[in-house]
PDB file of C-alpha atoms and ligand atoms in Angstrom:
ATOM      1  CA  MET U1331       0.000   0.000   0.000  1.00  0.00           C
ATOM      2  CA  ALA U1332       1.370   3.412  -0.955  1.00  0.00           C
ATOM      3  CA  LYS U1333       2.719   5.107   2.155  1.00  0.00           C
ATOM      4  CA  LYS U1334       2.593   8.796   2.849  1.00  0.00           C
ATOM      5  CA  LYS U1335       5.502  10.629   4.380  1.00  0.00           C
ATOM      6  CA  ASP U1336       3.418  12.510   6.892  1.00  0.00           C
ATOM      7  CA  SER U1337       0.112  14.381   7.085  1.00  0.00           C
ATOM      8  CA  THR U1338      -3.337  12.887   7.480  1.00  0.00           C
ATOM      9  CA  LEU U1339      -4.272   9.726   5.624  1.00  0.00           C
ATOM     10  CA  ILE U1340      -7.398   9.623   3.475  1.00  0.00           C
ATOM     11  CA  VAL U1341      -8.721   6.060   3.479  1.00  0.00           C
ATOM     12  CA  ASP U1342     -11.596   5.299   1.116  1.00  0.00           C
ATOM     13  CA  ARG U1343     -14.354   2.682   1.320  1.00  0.00           C
ATOM     14  CA  ALA U1344     -12.174   0.086  -0.394  1.00  0.00           C
ATOM     15  CA  ASN U1345      -9.596   0.669   2.372  1.00  0.00           C
ATOM     16  CA  ARG U1346      -7.155   2.332  -0.013  1.00  0.00           C
ATOM     17  CA  ILE U1347      -4.933   5.162   1.191  1.00  0.00           C
ATOM     18  CA  LEU U1348      -5.803   7.745  -1.428  1.00  0.00           C
ATOM     19  CA  PRO U1349      -3.299  10.217  -2.817  1.00  0.00           C
ATOM     20  CA  GLU U1350      -3.867  13.517  -1.074  1.00  0.00           C
ATOM     21  CA  HIS U1351      -2.704  15.525  -4.085  1.00  0.00           C
ATOM     22  CA  ILE U1352      -3.082  14.354  -7.695  1.00  0.00           C
ATOM     23  CA  GLY U1353      -1.480  16.130 -10.643  1.00  0.00           C
ATOM     24  CA  ILE U1354      -2.683  15.559 -14.189  1.00  0.00           C
ATOM     25  CA  ILE U1355      -0.858  16.485 -17.384  1.00  0.00           C
ATOM     26  CA  MET U1356      -3.918  16.724 -19.626  1.00  0.00           C
ATOM     27  CA  ASP U1357      -2.191  15.666 -22.853  1.00  0.00           C
ATOM     28  CA  GLY U1358      -3.338  14.303 -26.200  1.00  0.00           C
ATOM     29  CA  ASN U1359      -6.104  16.706 -27.210  1.00  0.00           C
ATOM     30  CA  GLY U1360      -4.510  17.466 -30.567  1.00  0.00           C
ATOM     31  CA  ARG U1361      -3.995  13.806 -31.465  1.00  0.00           C
ATOM     32  CA  TRP U1362      -7.560  13.010 -30.406  1.00  0.00           C
ATOM     33  CA  ALA U1363      -8.822  15.619 -32.886  1.00  0.00           C
ATOM     34  CA  LYS U1364      -6.438  14.514 -35.642  1.00  0.00           C
ATOM     35  CA  LYS U1365      -7.624  10.909 -35.367  1.00  0.00           C
ATOM     36  CA  ARG U1366     -11.136  12.187 -36.083  1.00  0.00           C
ATOM     37  CA  LEU U1367     -10.023  14.527 -38.881  1.00  0.00           C
ATOM     38  CA  LEU U1368     -11.104  17.486 -36.739  1.00  0.00           C
ATOM     39  CA  PRO U1369      -9.188  20.731 -36.094  1.00  0.00           C
ATOM     40  CA  ARG U1370      -7.003  20.639 -32.944  1.00  0.00           C
ATOM     41  CA  PRO U1371      -9.238  23.064 -30.978  1.00  0.00           C
ATOM     42  CA  ALA U1372     -12.027  20.456 -31.194  1.00  0.00           C
ATOM     43  CA  GLY U1373      -9.759  18.227 -29.096  1.00  0.00           C
ATOM     44  CA  HIS U1374      -9.223  21.009 -26.563  1.00  0.00           C
ATOM     45  CA  ARG U1375     -12.985  21.511 -26.296  1.00  0.00           C
ATOM     46  CA  GLU U1376     -13.524  17.818 -25.627  1.00  0.00           C
ATOM     47  CA  GLY U1377     -10.591  17.836 -23.190  1.00  0.00           C
ATOM     48  CA  ALA U1378     -12.264  20.650 -21.234  1.00  0.00           C
ATOM     49  CA  GLN U1379     -15.360  18.456 -20.778  1.00  0.00           C
ATOM     50  CA  THR U1380     -13.175  15.619 -19.511  1.00  0.00           C
ATOM     51  CA  PHE U1381     -11.526  18.017 -17.084  1.00  0.00           C
ATOM     52  CA  ARG U1382     -14.899  19.073 -15.608  1.00  0.00           C
ATOM     53  CA  LYS U1383     -15.924  15.453 -15.109  1.00  0.00           C
ATOM     54  CA  ILE U1384     -12.614  14.364 -13.537  1.00  0.00           C
ATOM     55  CA  ALA U1385     -12.429  17.404 -11.229  1.00  0.00           C
ATOM     56  CA  ARG U1386     -15.932  16.726  -9.871  1.00  0.00           C
ATOM     57  CA  TYR U1387     -15.121  13.052  -9.417  1.00  0.00           C
ATOM     58  CA  CYS U1388     -11.881  13.779  -7.527  1.00  0.00           C
ATOM     59  CA  ASN U1389     -13.749  16.087  -5.166  1.00  0.00           C
ATOM     60  CA  ASN U1390     -16.459  13.452  -4.625  1.00  0.00           C
ATOM     61  CA  ILE U1391     -13.998  10.702  -3.677  1.00  0.00           C
ATOM     62  CA  GLY U1392     -12.191  12.946  -1.186  1.00  0.00           C
ATOM     63  CA  ILE U1393      -9.025  14.067  -3.004  1.00  0.00           C
ATOM     64  CA  LYS U1394      -7.693  17.156  -1.194  1.00  0.00           C
ATOM     65  CA  VAL U1395      -5.755  18.823  -4.025  1.00  0.00           C
ATOM     66  CA  LEU U1396      -5.966  18.358  -7.794  1.00  0.00           C
ATOM     67  CA  THR U1397      -3.533  20.221 -10.044  1.00  0.00           C
ATOM     68  CA  VAL U1398      -4.249  20.140 -13.759  1.00  0.00           C
ATOM     69  CA  TYR U1399      -1.796  21.302 -16.398  1.00  0.00           C
ATOM     70  CA  ALA U1400      -3.879  23.379 -18.807  1.00  0.00           C
ATOM     71  CA  PHE U1401      -1.313  25.605 -20.557  1.00  0.00           C
ATOM     72  CA  SER U1402       2.450  25.627 -20.177  1.00  0.00           C
ATOM     73  CA  THR U1403       4.923  28.519 -20.490  1.00  0.00           C
ATOM     74  CA  GLU U1404       6.082  26.758 -23.688  1.00  0.00           C
ATOM     75  CA  ASN U1405       2.620  26.412 -25.245  1.00  0.00           C
ATOM     76  CA  TRP U1406       2.766  30.030 -26.541  1.00  0.00           C
ATOM     77  CA  LYS U1407       4.984  28.593 -29.305  1.00  0.00           C
ATOM     78  CA  ARG U1408       1.951  27.017 -30.954  1.00  0.00           C
ATOM     79  CA  PRO U1409       0.288  28.598 -34.004  1.00  0.00           C
ATOM     80  CA  ALA U1410      -1.604  31.791 -33.087  1.00  0.00           C
ATOM     81  CA  SER U1411      -4.875  30.207 -34.227  1.00  0.00           C
ATOM     82  CA  GLU U1412      -4.501  27.404 -31.669  1.00  0.00           C
ATOM     83  CA  VAL U1413      -3.428  29.770 -28.858  1.00  0.00           C
ATOM     84  CA  ASP U1414      -6.428  32.009 -29.658  1.00  0.00           C
ATOM     85  CA  ALA U1415      -8.779  29.020 -29.569  1.00  0.00           C
ATOM     86  CA  LEU U1416      -7.370  28.000 -26.178  1.00  0.00           C
ATOM     87  CA  MET U1417      -7.810  31.531 -24.771  1.00  0.00           C
ATOM     88  CA  LYS U1418     -11.411  31.524 -25.989  1.00  0.00           C
ATOM     89  CA  LEU U1419     -11.981  28.178 -24.317  1.00  0.00           C
ATOM     90  CA  PHE U1420     -10.464  29.397 -21.011  1.00  0.00           C
ATOM     91  CA  LYS U1421     -12.795  32.388 -21.103  1.00  0.00           C
ATOM     92  CA  GLU U1422     -15.832  30.202 -21.737  1.00  0.00           C
ATOM     93  CA  TYR U1423     -14.817  27.803 -19.001  1.00  0.00           C
ATOM     94  CA  LEU U1424     -14.342  30.592 -16.449  1.00  0.00           C
ATOM     95  CA  GLN U1425     -17.646  32.253 -17.352  1.00  0.00           C
ATOM     96  CA  GLU U1426     -19.346  28.900 -16.939  1.00  0.00           C
ATOM     97  CA  ALA U1427     -17.498  28.224 -13.681  1.00  0.00           C
ATOM     98  CA  LEU U1428     -18.715  31.542 -12.296  1.00  0.00           C
ATOM     99  CA  ARG U1429     -22.282  30.747 -13.353  1.00  0.00           C
ATOM    100  CA  ASP U1430     -22.616  27.041 -12.559  1.00  0.00           C
ATOM    101  CA  PHE U1431     -19.916  26.116 -10.101  1.00  0.00           C
ATOM    102  CA  ARG U1432     -21.412  28.024  -7.182  1.00  0.00           C
ATOM    103  CA  GLU U1433     -22.909  24.752  -6.001  1.00  0.00           C
ATOM    104  CA  GLU U1434     -19.625  22.828  -6.189  1.00  0.00           C
ATOM    105  CA  ASN U1435     -17.613  22.610  -3.002  1.00  0.00           C
ATOM    106  CA  ILE U1436     -14.317  23.197  -4.833  1.00  0.00           C
ATOM    107  CA  ARG U1437     -11.793  25.969  -4.172  1.00  0.00           C
ATOM    108  CA  THR U1438     -10.228  27.038  -7.471  1.00  0.00           C
ATOM    109  CA  ARG U1439      -6.789  28.626  -7.698  1.00  0.00           C
ATOM    110  CA  PHE U1440      -4.621  29.465 -10.674  1.00  0.00           C
ATOM    111  CA  VAL U1441      -0.961  28.577 -10.670  1.00  0.00           C
ATOM    112  CA  GLY U1442       1.379  30.257 -13.126  1.00  0.00           C
ATOM    113  CA  ASP U1443       2.156  33.785 -14.286  1.00  0.00           C
ATOM    114  CA  ARG U1444      -1.132  35.317 -15.301  1.00  0.00           C
ATOM    115  CA  SER U1445       0.297  38.628 -16.526  1.00  0.00           C
ATOM    116  CA  PRO U1446       0.387  37.675 -20.260  1.00  0.00           C
ATOM    117  CA  PHE U1447      -3.339  36.872 -20.285  1.00  0.00           C
ATOM    118  CA  SER U1448      -5.904  39.462 -21.385  1.00  0.00           C
ATOM    119  CA  ALA U1449      -7.279  41.832 -18.728  1.00  0.00           C
ATOM    120  CA  GLU U1450     -10.665  40.148 -19.161  1.00  0.00           C
ATOM    121  CA  LEU U1451      -9.252  36.674 -18.532  1.00  0.00           C
ATOM    122  CA  GLN U1452      -7.249  37.897 -15.529  1.00  0.00           C
ATOM    123  CA  GLU U1453     -10.407  39.434 -14.078  1.00  0.00           C
ATOM    124  CA  LEU U1454     -12.317  36.165 -14.575  1.00  0.00           C
ATOM    125  CA  MET U1455      -9.494  34.285 -12.832  1.00  0.00           C
ATOM    126  CA  ARG U1456      -9.616  36.708  -9.924  1.00  0.00           C
ATOM    127  CA  GLU U1457     -13.412  36.428  -9.617  1.00  0.00           C
ATOM    128  CA  THR U1458     -13.309  32.629  -9.793  1.00  0.00           C
ATOM    129  CA  GLU U1459     -10.754  32.502  -6.990  1.00  0.00           C
ATOM    130  CA  GLU U1460     -12.692  34.991  -4.913  1.00  0.00           C
ATOM    131  CA  LEU U1461     -16.022  33.237  -5.401  1.00  0.00           C
ATOM    132  CA  SER U1462     -14.632  29.872  -4.345  1.00  0.00           C
ATOM    133  CA  ALA U1463     -12.185  31.039  -1.654  1.00  0.00           C
ATOM    134  CA  ASP U1464     -14.270  29.876   1.296  1.00  0.00           C
ATOM    135  CA  LYS U1465     -15.191  26.446  -0.120  1.00  0.00           C
ATOM    136  CA  THR U1466     -14.191  23.602   2.142  1.00  0.00           C
ATOM    137  CA  GLY U1467     -13.800  20.732  -0.359  1.00  0.00           C
ATOM    138  CA  MET U1468     -10.992  20.000  -2.776  1.00  0.00           C
ATOM    139  CA  THR U1469      -8.505  22.646  -3.873  1.00  0.00           C
ATOM    140  CA  LEU U1470      -8.304  22.734  -7.661  1.00  0.00           C
ATOM    141  CA  ASN U1471      -5.114  24.290  -9.007  1.00  0.00           C
ATOM    142  CA  ILE U1472      -5.406  25.152 -12.681  1.00  0.00           C
ATOM    143  CA  ALA U1473      -1.908  25.550 -14.111  1.00  0.00           C
ATOM    144  CA  MET U1474      -2.088  28.255 -16.774  1.00  0.00           C
ATOM    145  CA  ASN U1475       1.052  29.773 -18.239  1.00  0.00           C
ATOM    146  CA  TYR U1476       2.770  27.541 -15.745  1.00  0.00           C
ATOM    147  CA  GLY U1477       6.307  26.220 -16.021  1.00  0.00           C
ATOM    148  CA  GLY U1478       8.297  24.649 -13.199  1.00  0.00           C
ATOM    149  CA  ARG U1479      11.470  26.498 -14.195  1.00  0.00           C
ATOM    150  CA  ALA U1480       9.695  29.855 -14.484  1.00  0.00           C
ATOM    151  CA  GLU U1481       8.108  29.228 -11.075  1.00  0.00           C
ATOM    152  CA  LEU U1482      11.547  28.633  -9.536  1.00  0.00           C
ATOM    153  CA  CYS U1483      12.954  31.782 -11.206  1.00  0.00           C
ATOM    154  CA  THR U1484      10.105  33.836  -9.726  1.00  0.00           C
ATOM    155  CA  ALA U1485      10.687  32.341  -6.288  1.00  0.00           C
ATOM    156  CA  ILE U1486      14.453  32.970  -6.462  1.00  0.00           C
ATOM    157  CA  LYS U1487      13.884  36.608  -7.494  1.00  0.00           C
ATOM    158  CA  GLN U1488      11.527  37.121  -4.546  1.00  0.00           C
ATOM    159  CA  ILE U1489      13.942  35.529  -2.104  1.00  0.00           C
ATOM    160  CA  ALA U1490      16.827  37.624  -3.481  1.00  0.00           C
ATOM    161  CA  ALA U1491      14.742  40.819  -3.095  1.00  0.00           C
ATOM    162  CA  GLU U1492      13.943  39.968   0.514  1.00  0.00           C
ATOM    163  CA  ILE U1493      17.606  39.298   1.271  1.00  0.00           C
ATOM    164  CA  LYS U1494      18.493  42.661  -0.317  1.00  0.00           C
ATOM    165  CA  ASP U1495      15.872  44.384   1.841  1.00  0.00           C
ATOM    166  CA  GLY U1496      17.300  42.675   4.924  1.00  0.00           C
ATOM    167  CA  LYS U1497      14.048  40.789   5.641  1.00  0.00           C
ATOM    168  CA  ILE U1498      15.731  37.371   5.524  1.00  0.00           C
ATOM    169  CA  THR U1499      19.303  36.098   5.411  1.00  0.00           C
ATOM    170  CA  SER U1500      20.785  33.772   2.807  1.00  0.00           C
ATOM    171  CA  GLU U1501      21.622  31.317   5.612  1.00  0.00           C
ATOM    172  CA  SER U1502      17.924  30.923   6.363  1.00  0.00           C
ATOM    173  CA  ILE U1503      17.152  29.503   2.890  1.00  0.00           C
ATOM    174  CA  ASP U1504      16.005  25.905   3.195  1.00  0.00           C
ATOM    175  CA  GLU U1505      13.694  23.538   1.308  1.00  0.00           C
ATOM    176  CA  LYS U1506      10.652  24.614   3.304  1.00  0.00           C
ATOM    177  CA  MET U1507      11.315  28.274   2.476  1.00  0.00           C
ATOM    178  CA  ILE U1508      11.612  27.557  -1.253  1.00  0.00           C
ATOM    179  CA  SER U1509       8.335  25.574  -1.163  1.00  0.00           C
ATOM    180  CA  ASP U1510       6.708  28.552   0.544  1.00  0.00           C
ATOM    181  CA  TYR U1511       7.633  30.858  -2.357  1.00  0.00           C
ATOM    182  CA  LEU U1512       6.043  28.610  -4.991  1.00  0.00           C
ATOM    183  CA  TYR U1513       2.478  28.908  -6.315  1.00  0.00           C
ATOM    184  CA  THR U1514       1.598  25.779  -4.317  1.00  0.00           C
ATOM    185  CA  ALA U1515       2.744  27.243  -0.965  1.00  0.00           C
ATOM    186  CA  GLY U1516       1.067  25.525   1.960  1.00  0.00           C
ATOM    187  CA  GLN U1517      -0.176  22.569  -0.122  1.00  0.00           C
ATOM    188  CA  PRO U1518       1.082  18.991   0.122  1.00  0.00           C
ATOM    189  CA  ASP U1519       3.370  17.846  -2.701  1.00  0.00           C
ATOM    190  CA  PRO U1520       1.682  15.738  -5.405  1.00  0.00           C
ATOM    191  CA  ASP U1521       1.574  12.062  -4.448  1.00  0.00           C
ATOM    192  CA  LEU U1522       0.475  10.879  -7.876  1.00  0.00           C
ATOM    193  CA  ILE U1523       1.028  12.469 -11.292  1.00  0.00           C
ATOM    194  CA  ILE U1524      -0.896  11.041 -14.227  1.00  0.00           C
ATOM    195  CA  ARG U1525      -0.005  11.625 -17.864  1.00  0.00           C
ATOM    196  CA  PRO U1526      -2.118  10.079 -20.580  1.00  0.00           C
ATOM    197  CA  SER U1527      -1.254  10.051 -24.323  1.00  0.00           C
ATOM    198  CA  GLY U1528       1.959   8.016 -24.307  1.00  0.00           C
ATOM    199  CA  GLU U1529       4.496  10.773 -23.611  1.00  0.00           C
ATOM    200  CA  TYR U1530       6.941   9.830 -20.856  1.00  0.00           C
ATOM    201  CA  ARG U1531       8.125  13.199 -19.628  1.00  0.00           C
ATOM    202  CA  THR U1532       7.233  15.933 -17.172  1.00  0.00           C
ATOM    203  CA  SER U1533       7.186  18.832 -19.710  1.00  0.00           C
ATOM    204  CA  ASN U1534       8.097  21.290 -16.925  1.00  0.00           C
ATOM    205  CA  PHE U1535       5.193  20.363 -14.606  1.00  0.00           C
ATOM    206  CA  LEU U1536       5.662  20.844 -10.837  1.00  0.00           C
ATOM    207  CA  LEU U1537       9.427  20.309 -11.014  1.00  0.00           C
ATOM    208  CA  TRP U1538      10.261  21.053  -7.389  1.00  0.00           C
ATOM    209  CA  GLN U1539       7.070  19.590  -5.944  1.00  0.00           C
ATOM    210  CA  SER U1540       7.311  16.257  -7.804  1.00  0.00           C
ATOM    211  CA  ALA U1541      10.644  15.153  -6.307  1.00  0.00           C
ATOM    212  CA  TYR U1542       8.940  12.110  -4.736  1.00  0.00           C
ATOM    213  CA  SER U1543       5.728  11.891  -6.756  1.00  0.00           C
ATOM    214  CA  GLU U1544       4.634   8.573  -8.211  1.00  0.00           C
ATOM    215  CA  TYR U1545       4.193   8.872 -11.984  1.00  0.00           C
ATOM    216  CA  VAL U1546       1.579   6.872 -13.833  1.00  0.00           C
ATOM    217  CA  PHE U1547       1.936   7.164 -17.614  1.00  0.00           C
ATOM    218  CA  MET U1548      -1.093   5.830 -19.443  1.00  0.00           C
ATOM    219  CA  ASP U1549      -0.185   5.037 -23.053  1.00  0.00           C
ATOM    220  CA  GLU U1550      -3.472   3.779 -24.310  1.00  0.00           C
ATOM    221  CA  ILE U1551      -5.549   6.855 -23.683  1.00  0.00           C
ATOM    222  CA  LEU U1552      -5.707  10.441 -24.945  1.00  0.00           C
ATOM    223  CA  TRP U1553      -6.988  13.051 -22.479  1.00  0.00           C
ATOM    224  CA  PRO U1554     -10.407  13.688 -24.133  1.00  0.00           C
ATOM    225  CA  ASP U1555     -11.193   9.951 -23.773  1.00  0.00           C
ATOM    226  CA  PHE U1556      -9.997   9.757 -20.144  1.00  0.00           C
ATOM    227  CA  THR U1557     -12.693   8.337 -17.862  1.00  0.00           C
ATOM    228  CA  THR U1558     -13.257   8.049 -14.134  1.00  0.00           C
ATOM    229  CA  GLU U1559     -12.362   4.335 -14.582  1.00  0.00           C
ATOM    230  CA  ASN U1560      -8.950   5.396 -15.937  1.00  0.00           C
ATOM    231  CA  LEU U1561      -8.509   7.617 -12.894  1.00  0.00           C
ATOM    232  CA  GLU U1562      -9.422   4.720 -10.592  1.00  0.00           C
ATOM    233  CA  GLU U1563      -6.936   2.526 -12.453  1.00  0.00           C
ATOM    234  CA  ALA U1564      -4.174   5.114 -11.895  1.00  0.00           C
ATOM    235  CA  ILE U1565      -5.077   5.342  -8.188  1.00  0.00           C
ATOM    236  CA  ASP U1566      -4.956   1.527  -7.924  1.00  0.00           C
ATOM    237  CA  ILE U1567      -1.482   1.506  -9.531  1.00  0.00           C
ATOM    238  CA  TYR U1568      -0.403   4.245  -7.101  1.00  0.00           C
ATOM    239  CA  CYS U1569      -1.727   2.239  -4.152  1.00  0.00           C
ATOM    240  CA  MET U1570       0.481  -0.704  -5.106  1.00  0.00           C
ATOM    241  CA  ARG U1571       3.659   1.396  -5.241  1.00  0.00           C
ATOM    242  CA  ASN U1572       6.187   1.099  -2.447  1.00  0.00           C
ATOM    243  CA  ARG U1573       7.145   4.662  -1.578  1.00  0.00           C
ATOM    244  CA  ARG U1574      10.440   4.819   0.276  1.00  0.00           C
ATOM    245  CA  PHE U1575      11.428   8.519   0.164  1.00  0.00           C
ATOM    246  CA  GLY U1576      15.054   7.424   0.218  1.00  0.00           C
ATOM    247  CA  GLY U1577      14.596   5.155   3.206  1.00  0.00           C
ATOM    248  CA  VAL U1578      14.497   1.344   3.228  1.00  0.00           C
TER     249      VAL U1578
HETATM  250  C1  IPE K2937      -2.731  19.113 -24.279  1.00  0.00           C
HETATM  251  O1  IPE K2937      -2.986  18.518 -25.501  1.00  0.00           O
HETATM  252  C2  IPE K2937      -3.355  20.480 -24.136  1.00  0.00           C
HETATM  253  C3  IPE K2937      -2.392  21.589 -24.189  1.00  0.00           C
HETATM  254  C4  IPE K2937      -1.096  21.477 -24.231  1.00  0.00           C
HETATM  255  C5  IPE K2937      -2.957  22.931 -24.193  1.00  0.00           C
HETATM  256  P1  IPE K2937      -2.053  18.772 -26.753  1.00  0.00           P
HETATM  257  O2  IPE K2937      -2.563  19.946 -27.497  1.00  0.00           O
HETATM  258  O3  IPE K2937      -0.629  18.861 -26.342  1.00  0.00           O
HETATM  259  O4  IPE K2937      -2.304  17.466 -27.590  1.00  0.00           O
HETATM  260  P2  IPE K2937      -1.229  16.652 -28.433  1.00  0.00           P
HETATM  261  O5  IPE K2937      -0.121  16.298 -27.508  1.00  0.00           O
HETATM  262  O6  IPE K2937      -0.765  17.545 -29.539  1.00  0.00           O
HETATM  263  O7  IPE K2937      -1.971  15.458 -28.919  1.00  0.00           O
HETATM  264  C1  IPE K2938       2.263  19.618 -21.545  1.00  0.00           C
HETATM  265  O1  IPE K2938       1.924  19.080 -22.778  1.00  0.00           O
HETATM  266  C2  IPE K2938       1.440  20.827 -21.269  1.00  0.00           C
HETATM  267  C3  IPE K2938       0.016  20.606 -21.036  1.00  0.00           C
HETATM  268  C4  IPE K2938      -0.592  19.456 -21.046  1.00  0.00           C
HETATM  269  C5  IPE K2938      -0.739  21.784 -20.768  1.00  0.00           C
HETATM  270  P1  IPE K2938       2.692  19.449 -24.127  1.00  0.00           P
HETATM  271  O2  IPE K2938       1.967  18.733 -25.194  1.00  0.00           O
HETATM  272  O3  IPE K2938       2.841  20.904 -24.251  1.00  0.00           O
HETATM  273  O4  IPE K2938       4.128  18.821 -23.870  1.00  0.00           O
HETATM  274  P2  IPE K2938       5.226  18.314 -24.902  1.00  0.00           P
HETATM  275  O5  IPE K2938       5.444  19.409 -25.893  1.00  0.00           O
HETATM  276  O6  IPE K2938       4.706  17.079 -25.552  1.00  0.00           O
HETATM  277  O7  IPE K2938       6.431  18.027 -24.043  1.00  0.00           O
HETATM  278 MG1   MG K2939       0.827  17.467 -26.140  1.00  0.00          MG
END
């Protein structure tokens, strides 16, 4: 059974110790569309539906934190038409979240540098966070314009500024302090990271936080086709892992 380093254990009805924090690299939207001779944005639209379903399910089974990778710092390299379609989809999703998600007991937060997004999108992100701030269920981190390296650069700049201002000393820098300067400050590290679509890499997702995460790569499935059964399968695989954290 997958052990946890510390913190409270979430045991479900099947007596499994659930991951407290799940990360998902929502990959394969483009290939899903291509297989159907559809334009790539059609895959993103379908992927957004899958995301809604999986987020609700994770909250229902008692997952404490879900982080989904929606748009990386490198995804701006894509053709402008695809980036525009993604921005349109984010806007639609956030408008819908503000309208319909009032009933959901999910606290939404955005991780990543939001400054390149339009003023309208940034305002929707702010409102979504504000509206859900006092929810008591799962925390949903939506990684948008997120990159693990960029996140570390931002943290290092902040720490350097505080040293310069005399607020902290360089000797006081430790792992806990660095974690506290990341977007995920105060949250447990991801226990399980799932990547569908057959790519076996992190693509800059939660670099610092994933030092001891269990990865489950699911080759057979593209994100738009991902089901709650696939999620359960990944959790079952996680539960069979022997986590040692460097110990014996
Ligand atoms: C993931 O799907 C969504 C984003 C990166 C925005 P992709 O668009 O990367 O899909 P593939 O990998 O090309 O199939
Ligand atoms: C990672 O997928 C980013 C998201 C899922 C948002 P990519 O499709 O961008 O990653 P690479 O290019 O295959 O590494
Ligand atoms: Mg991809």
